[in-house]
Coordinates of C-alpha atoms in Angstrom, one line a residue:
M14 CA -36.7 -0.1 -4.1
N15 CA -36.5 0.6 -0.4
Q16 CA -33.3 1.5 1.1
P17 CA -30.8 -1.3 0.8
V18 CA -29.6 -3.3 3.8
I19 CA -25.9 -2.7 3.9
A20 CA -23.6 -5.0 5.7
A21 CA -20.3 -3.2 6.3
D22 CA -16.9 -3.7 8.1
Q23 CA -17.0 -1.8 11.3
T24 CA -13.5 -0.5 10.6
L25 CA -14.3 1.4 7.5
P26 CA -13.7 5.1 8.0
F27 CA -16.8 7.2 8.6
V28 CA -18.9 4.2 7.8
T29 CA -21.8 5.4 10.0
V30 CA -22.1 8.9 8.9
M31 CA -21.3 8.0 5.3
Y32 CA -24.3 5.6 4.8
S33 CA -26.7 7.4 7.2
G34 CA -29.9 8.2 5.2
I35 CA -29.2 6.0 2.1
G36 CA -29.5 2.5 3.7
E37 CA -30.0 0.4 6.8
L38 CA -26.4 -0.1 8.0
R39 CA -25.5 -3.3 9.9
L40 CA -21.8 -3.3 11.1
F41 CA -19.8 -6.4 11.5
D42 CA -16.4 -7.7 12.8
H43 CA -14.6 -9.3 9.9
Q44 CA -13.3 -11.9 12.3
T45 CA -16.8 -13.2 13.1
L46 CA -18.5 -12.6 9.8
S47 CA -20.6 -15.6 8.7
P48 CA -23.4 -16.2 6.1
S49 CA -26.2 -15.7 8.6
V50 CA -25.0 -12.0 9.0
L51 CA -25.6 -11.5 5.2
R52 CA -29.0 -13.3 5.1
E53 CA -31.0 -10.0 4.7
A54 CA -28.2 -7.8 3.3
D55 CA -28.4 -6.2 -0.2
A56 CA -24.9 -5.0 -0.1
L57 CA -21.6 -6.3 1.5
L58 CA -18.7 -3.7 2.1
V59 CA -15.4 -5.2 3.1
R60 CA -11.7 -4.6 3.6
S61 CA -8.8 -7.0 2.7
G62 CA -9.3 -9.1 5.8
T63 CA -12.5 -10.6 4.6
T64 CA -12.6 -13.4 2.1
V65 CA -15.6 -13.0 -0.2
D66 CA -16.6 -16.3 -2.0
A67 CA -19.5 -18.7 -2.6
A68 CA -19.4 -20.1 0.9
L69 CA -20.0 -16.7 2.4
L70 CA -22.6 -15.4 0.0
R71 CA -24.6 -18.7 -0.1
G72 CA -28.2 -17.9 0.8
S73 CA -27.9 -14.2 1.0
K74 CA -29.6 -11.5 -1.1
V75 CA -26.3 -9.6 -1.8
R76 CA -26.4 -7.9 -5.1
F77 CA -23.4 -5.6 -4.6
V78 CA -20.0 -6.2 -3.1
G79 CA -17.6 -3.4 -2.5
T80 CA -14.0 -3.7 -1.1
A81 CA -12.4 -0.5 0.1
T82 CA -9.0 -1.6 -1.2
V83 CA -7.0 -1.4 -4.4
G84 CA -6.3 -5.1 -4.7
H85 CA -9.0 -7.8 -4.7
D86 CA -7.1 -11.0 -4.1
H87 CA -9.7 -11.7 -1.2
V88 CA -12.8 -11.6 -3.6
D89 CA -13.8 -14.3 -5.9
I90 CA -14.6 -12.2 -8.8
A91 CA -15.7 -15.2 -11.0
C92 CA -18.1 -16.2 -8.3
L93 CA -19.7 -12.8 -8.3
E94 CA -20.1 -12.8 -11.9
R95 CA -21.7 -16.2 -11.8
M96 CA -24.1 -15.0 -9.1
G97 CA -24.9 -11.7 -10.9
I98 CA -23.5 -9.6 -8.2
A99 CA -22.0 -6.2 -9.0
F100 CA -18.6 -5.5 -7.7
A101 CA -16.5 -2.4 -7.0
S102 CA -13.0 -1.8 -5.7
A103 CA -10.9 1.3 -5.2
P104 CA -8.0 1.4 -7.7
G105 CA -5.6 4.2 -7.3
S106 CA -7.0 5.3 -3.9
N107 CA -3.8 4.6 -2.0
A108 CA -1.3 5.4 -4.7
N109 CA 0.1 8.5 -3.1
S110 CA 0.2 6.9 0.3
V111 CA 2.3 4.0 -1.1
S112 CA 4.6 6.1 -3.1
E113 CA 5.3 8.3 0.0
Y114 CA 6.1 5.3 2.0
V115 CA 8.6 4.2 -0.6
I116 CA 10.3 7.6 -0.7
A117 CA 10.4 7.7 3.2
A118 CA 11.9 4.2 3.3
L119 CA 14.6 4.9 0.7
L120 CA 15.6 8.1 2.5
E121 CA 15.9 6.0 5.8
V122 CA 18.0 3.3 4.1
A123 CA 20.2 5.9 2.4
D124 CA 20.8 7.6 5.8
R125 CA 21.9 4.2 7.4
K126 CA 24.2 3.5 4.5
Q127 CA 25.4 7.1 4.3
V128 CA 24.8 7.3 0.6
R129 CA 22.8 9.8 -1.4
L130 CA 19.7 8.9 -3.5
A131 CA 20.4 11.5 -6.2
G132 CA 22.0 10.0 -9.2
R133 CA 21.0 6.4 -8.3
T134 CA 18.9 4.4 -10.7
V135 CA 15.6 2.9 -9.6
G136 CA 13.9 0.2 -11.5
V137 CA 10.1 0.3 -11.0
V138 CA 8.5 -2.9 -11.8
G139 CA 4.7 -2.3 -12.5
V140 CA 3.7 1.1 -13.6
G141 CA 0.1 1.5 -12.7
N142 CA -1.3 4.1 -10.3
V143 CA 1.3 3.5 -7.6
G144 CA 4.3 2.9 -9.9
R145 CA 3.7 6.1 -11.7
Q146 CA 3.7 8.1 -8.4
V147 CA 7.0 6.4 -7.4
V148 CA 8.6 7.4 -10.7
K149 CA 7.6 10.9 -10.3
K150 CA 8.8 11.3 -6.8
A151 CA 12.1 9.4 -7.3
E152 CA 12.8 11.7 -10.3
T153 CA 12.0 14.7 -8.0
L154 CA 14.7 13.6 -5.7
G155 CA 17.3 13.3 -8.7
M156 CA 17.0 9.6 -9.3
R157 CA 16.8 8.0 -12.7
A158 CA 13.8 5.8 -13.2
L159 CA 13.6 2.7 -15.4
C160 CA 10.2 1.2 -15.9
N161 CA 9.1 -2.4 -16.5
D162 CA 5.5 -3.3 -17.2
P163 CA 4.9 -5.8 -20.0
P164 CA 1.1 -5.7 -20.0
L165 CA 1.1 -1.8 -20.1
Q166 CA 3.8 -1.9 -22.7
R167 CA 1.8 -4.3 -24.9
A168 CA -1.3 -2.0 -24.4
T169 CA 0.5 1.3 -25.1
R170 CA 3.4 0.3 -27.4
D171 CA 5.5 2.7 -25.3
R172 CA 9.1 1.9 -26.1
T173 CA 10.4 3.6 -23.0
F174 CA 9.6 0.5 -21.0
V175 CA 12.6 -1.8 -20.4
P176 CA 12.9 -5.6 -20.0
L177 CA 13.0 -7.0 -16.5
D178 CA 16.7 -8.1 -17.3
D179 CA 17.7 -4.4 -17.5
I180 CA 16.2 -3.7 -14.1
E181 CA 18.7 -6.1 -12.5
D182 CA 21.5 -3.4 -13.0
D183 CA 19.7 -0.8 -11.1
D184 CA 20.7 0.4 -7.6
I185 CA 17.1 0.3 -6.4
V186 CA 14.3 -2.0 -7.3
S187 CA 10.7 -1.1 -6.3
L188 CA 7.9 -3.6 -6.8
H189 CA 4.3 -2.5 -7.7
V190 CA 2.7 -5.5 -9.4
P191 CA -0.5 -7.4 -8.6
L192 CA 0.0 -11.1 -7.6
T193 CA -0.9 -13.4 -10.4
R194 CA -0.1 -17.0 -10.9
S195 CA -1.2 -17.5 -14.6
G196 CA -1.5 -15.7 -17.8
P197 CA 1.3 -14.2 -20.0
D198 CA 2.9 -12.3 -17.0
P199 CA 2.7 -14.3 -13.8
T200 CA 4.1 -12.4 -10.8
Y201 CA 4.2 -15.2 -8.3
H202 CA 7.8 -15.4 -7.1
L203 CA 8.8 -13.1 -10.0
F204 CA 11.8 -12.4 -7.9
D205 CA 13.0 -15.9 -7.2
R206 CA 16.4 -17.2 -6.3
V207 CA 17.7 -16.8 -9.8
R208 CA 16.4 -13.3 -10.2
L209 CA 17.5 -12.1 -6.9
S210 CA 21.1 -13.5 -7.6
R211 CA 21.1 -11.4 -10.7
L212 CA 20.5 -8.1 -9.0
K213 CA 23.2 -5.6 -8.7
P214 CA 25.4 -6.4 -5.6
G215 CA 24.3 -4.0 -2.9
C216 CA 20.9 -3.4 -4.6
I217 CA 18.1 -2.0 -2.4
L218 CA 14.9 -4.1 -2.9
V219 CA 11.5 -2.5 -2.0
N220 CA 8.3 -4.7 -1.8
T221 CA 5.0 -2.9 -1.3
A222 CA 3.1 -5.0 -4.0
R223 CA 2.3 -8.5 -2.5
G224 CA 4.4 -10.8 -0.4
A225 CA 4.6 -13.7 -2.7
V226 CA 5.9 -11.7 -5.6
V227 CA 9.3 -12.3 -3.8
E228 CA 10.4 -15.7 -2.9
G229 CA 10.9 -15.4 0.9
E230 CA 13.5 -18.1 1.5
A231 CA 15.6 -16.9 -1.3
L232 CA 15.4 -13.2 0.0
K233 CA 16.6 -14.4 3.3
D234 CA 19.6 -16.0 1.7
A235 CA 20.4 -13.0 -0.4
L236 CA 20.4 -10.8 2.7
R237 CA 22.4 -13.1 4.8
T238 CA 25.2 -13.4 2.1
G239 CA 25.1 -9.5 1.4
R240 CA 24.1 -10.2 -2.2
I241 CA 21.3 -7.6 -1.7
G242 CA 22.3 -4.6 0.3
A243 CA 19.0 -4.0 1.9
A244 CA 15.3 -4.8 1.8
V245 CA 12.3 -2.8 2.6
V246 CA 9.3 -5.3 3.1
D247 CA 5.7 -4.1 3.8
V248 CA 4.0 -7.2 2.4
W249 CA 4.8 -10.7 3.5
E250 CA 4.2 -14.3 2.2
G251 CA 1.7 -16.0 4.5
E252 CA 0.7 -12.8 6.4
P253 CA -0.5 -12.3 8.9
N254 CA 1.7 -15.3 9.9
I255 CA 4.9 -13.6 8.8
D256 CA 8.4 -15.0 8.9
P257 CA 10.3 -13.6 11.9
E258 CA 13.7 -14.8 10.5
L259 CA 13.1 -12.5 7.4
L260 CA 12.0 -9.6 9.6
A261 CA 15.2 -9.8 11.4
L262 CA 17.1 -9.5 8.2
V263 CA 15.3 -6.7 6.5
A264 CA 16.3 -3.1 6.8
I265 CA 12.8 -1.9 7.2
G266 CA 9.8 -4.2 8.0
T267 CA 6.2 -2.9 8.3
P268 CA 2.8 -4.6 8.8
H269 CA 1.2 -3.9 5.2
I270 CA 0.5 -0.4 5.9
A271 CA 2.1 1.4 3.1
G272 CA -1.2 2.5 1.8
H273 CA -2.8 3.1 5.2
S274 CA -2.8 6.9 5.2
I275 CA -6.1 8.2 6.3
D276 CA -6.2 10.1 3.0
G277 CA -6.1 6.8 1.2
K278 CA -8.5 5.0 3.5
V279 CA -11.2 7.8 3.0
A280 CA -10.6 8.0 -0.8
A281 CA -11.2 4.2 -1.0
A282 CA -14.3 4.3 1.2
T283 CA -15.6 7.3 -0.8
M284 CA -15.1 5.4 -4.1
I285 CA -17.1 2.4 -2.7
Y286 CA -19.8 4.6 -1.3
Q287 CA -20.4 6.5 -4.7
A288 CA -20.3 2.9 -6.5
L289 CA -22.9 1.7 -4.1
A290 CA -25.1 4.7 -4.6
R291 CA -25.0 4.5 -8.3
H292 CA -25.8 0.8 -8.2
F293 CA -28.9 1.3 -6.2
S294 CA -29.8 4.7 -7.8
L295 CA -29.4 6.5 -4.5
P296 CA -28.4 10.0 -3.9
I297 CA -24.8 10.8 -3.2
K298 CA -25.0 12.8 0.1
W299 CA -21.6 12.5 1.7
T300 CA -18.4 14.0 0.9
A301 CA -15.0 13.7 2.7
Q302 CA -14.5 17.6 2.7
G303 CA -13.6 18.8 6.2
S304 CA -13.9 15.2 7.7
I305 CA -10.2 14.1 7.8
P306 CA -8.4 15.1 11.0
T307 CA -5.6 17.7 10.6
P308 CA -2.0 16.7 11.5
A309 CA -1.1 17.4 15.2
V310 CA 1.8 19.5 13.8
A311 CA 0.8 20.8 10.3
E312 CA 3.7 23.1 9.8
I313 CA 7.3 21.9 9.6
S314 CA 10.1 24.4 9.9
S315 CA 13.5 23.9 8.4
D316 CA 16.4 25.8 6.8
G317 CA 16.7 23.1 4.2
G318 CA 20.4 23.9 3.8
N319 CA 21.5 20.2 4.2
G320 CA 19.9 19.1 0.9
E321 CA 18.9 15.5 1.0
S322 CA 19.4 15.2 4.7
S323 CA 17.0 18.1 5.3
I324 CA 14.4 16.5 3.0
R325 CA 14.7 13.3 5.1
D326 CA 14.2 15.2 8.3
I327 CA 11.2 16.9 6.9
V328 CA 9.7 13.7 5.6
R329 CA 10.3 12.2 9.1
A330 CA 8.4 15.1 10.7
A331 CA 5.4 14.2 8.5
Y332 CA 5.7 10.4 8.6
D333 CA 8.4 8.7 10.7
L334 CA 8.6 5.2 9.2
R335 CA 10.8 4.1 11.9
N336 CA 7.8 3.9 14.3
D337 CA 6.1 1.4 12.2
D338 CA 9.3 -0.6 11.9
E339 CA 9.8 -0.7 15.5
L340 CA 6.3 -1.7 16.4
L341 CA 6.5 -4.8 14.0
R342 CA 9.7 -5.9 15.3
S343 CA 8.2 -6.5 18.6
I344 CA 6.4 -9.3 17.0
R345 CA 9.5 -11.5 17.6
T346 CA 8.8 -11.5 21.2
E347 CA 5.2 -12.8 20.9
P348 CA 4.6 -16.5 21.3
G349 CA 4.1 -18.1 17.9
L350 CA 0.4 -18.5 18.2
D351 CA -0.1 -14.8 18.9
R352 CA 2.0 -13.4 16.1
A353 CA -0.7 -13.4 13.4
R354 CA -3.0 -11.6 15.9
Y355 CA -0.4 -9.0 16.7
F356 CA 0.3 -8.3 13.0
A357 CA -3.5 -8.0 12.3
N358 CA -3.9 -5.8 15.3
L359 CA -1.2 -3.4 14.0
R360 CA -3.2 -2.9 10.9
E361 CA -6.6 -2.7 12.4
T362 CA -5.4 0.0 15.0
Y363 CA -3.1 1.9 12.7
P364 CA -3.1 5.7 13.6
D365 CA -4.3 8.3 11.3
R366 CA -1.4 9.2 9.1
R367 CA -1.7 12.2 6.8
E368 CA -0.1 12.5 3.4
F369 CA 2.4 15.1 2.6
P370 CA 0.0 17.7 0.9
A371 CA -1.6 18.0 4.4
F372 CA 1.7 19.7 5.7
T373 CA 3.3 23.1 5.1
V374 CA 7.1 23.4 5.1
A375 CA 8.4 26.8 6.3
L376 CA 11.8 27.2 4.8
S377 CA 14.0 29.9 6.2
S378 CA 16.6 29.4 3.5
A379 CA 17.0 26.6 1.1
P380 CA 18.6 26.0 -2.3
P381 CA 16.1 26.0 -5.2
R382 CA 16.5 22.3 -5.7
V383 CA 15.4 21.5 -2.2
R384 CA 12.4 23.6 -2.7
R385 CA 11.6 22.0 -5.9
A386 CA 12.1 18.5 -4.4
L387 CA 9.7 19.2 -1.5
A388 CA 7.1 20.6 -3.8
G389 CA 7.4 17.5 -6.0
L390 CA 6.9 15.3 -3.1
G391 CA 3.6 17.1 -2.4
F392 CA 4.4 19.4 0.5
N393 CA 3.2 22.8 0.5
V394 CA 6.4 25.1 0.6
R395 CA 6.6 28.6 1.8
S396 CA 9.4 31.0 2.8

């Protein structure tokens, strides 16, 4: 066939150079996307802000839909199957980014509470691409990880998984499940009022999964009463119309950017690019090598002598999560009608954030455990 007409979200990284030469590219703003834009399109490339359903695709020639995201709640997969449209997403592309976010957040909360993470137990609910990375990094910092994932347990018969009830006794609970409302393991409001009331007093709850996995009103009550020691929330029920009362109560609140490293975005876009090329039998011409910008300060110096505090400072130098938290909190001063736009704009204009492997840590002196921990987090460590 001739080169396909590709309708693509204009915010996809490197989209122009990526598809140059393999298709006729037509960029769109997801806020104004309509069926008329897709009338002549053979392929549609989106991010999570675009709902792909029968109403959008009606009358189009689209035969391939790709979303440069891990989740695909915004895509009606059943509709695509009925219409004979191929589909691709990017599972695992942002796993390292999200796991780095979780570690950065836990180090920040531990600093505020003046406690150490080493020796704590962390319950990881959902042990897919992201959950596995969280387990690895948590253990690198000396934490003990307990894993809960009923579907994976049934598939693997791995007896090391624990029931969700056992997670309730952990110091930290980190959520990494998809949002499902039916089937044997629904996750909608998995952590409801009853579940939250059973958590260990003072527990730190981290949600980078989907907002509705946690019952928002119940979480507010648990934080107000001190039943939960702290909450880190990156995903929100009803986003972009988030609850400002919940934001005021959480220890760290961010605008659904845990997986928004430039490394993760490019990995996702590359996976979709390759899937499209295979579908239309086109040559794969573009690679990300040399395309991702280097960090402004790629080398971090430290003596590493203060153990976990030094690790926290090094993580902050690579990714200071406090900045994302501060920007989101400004939403509380926005008029109600503008809050959704403010939240969405924070995501759309998110700066290039590099992952830890892009940084070298120069240690003048440090205990071996600090060196091992930094290497385990992904940093390049040298003396």
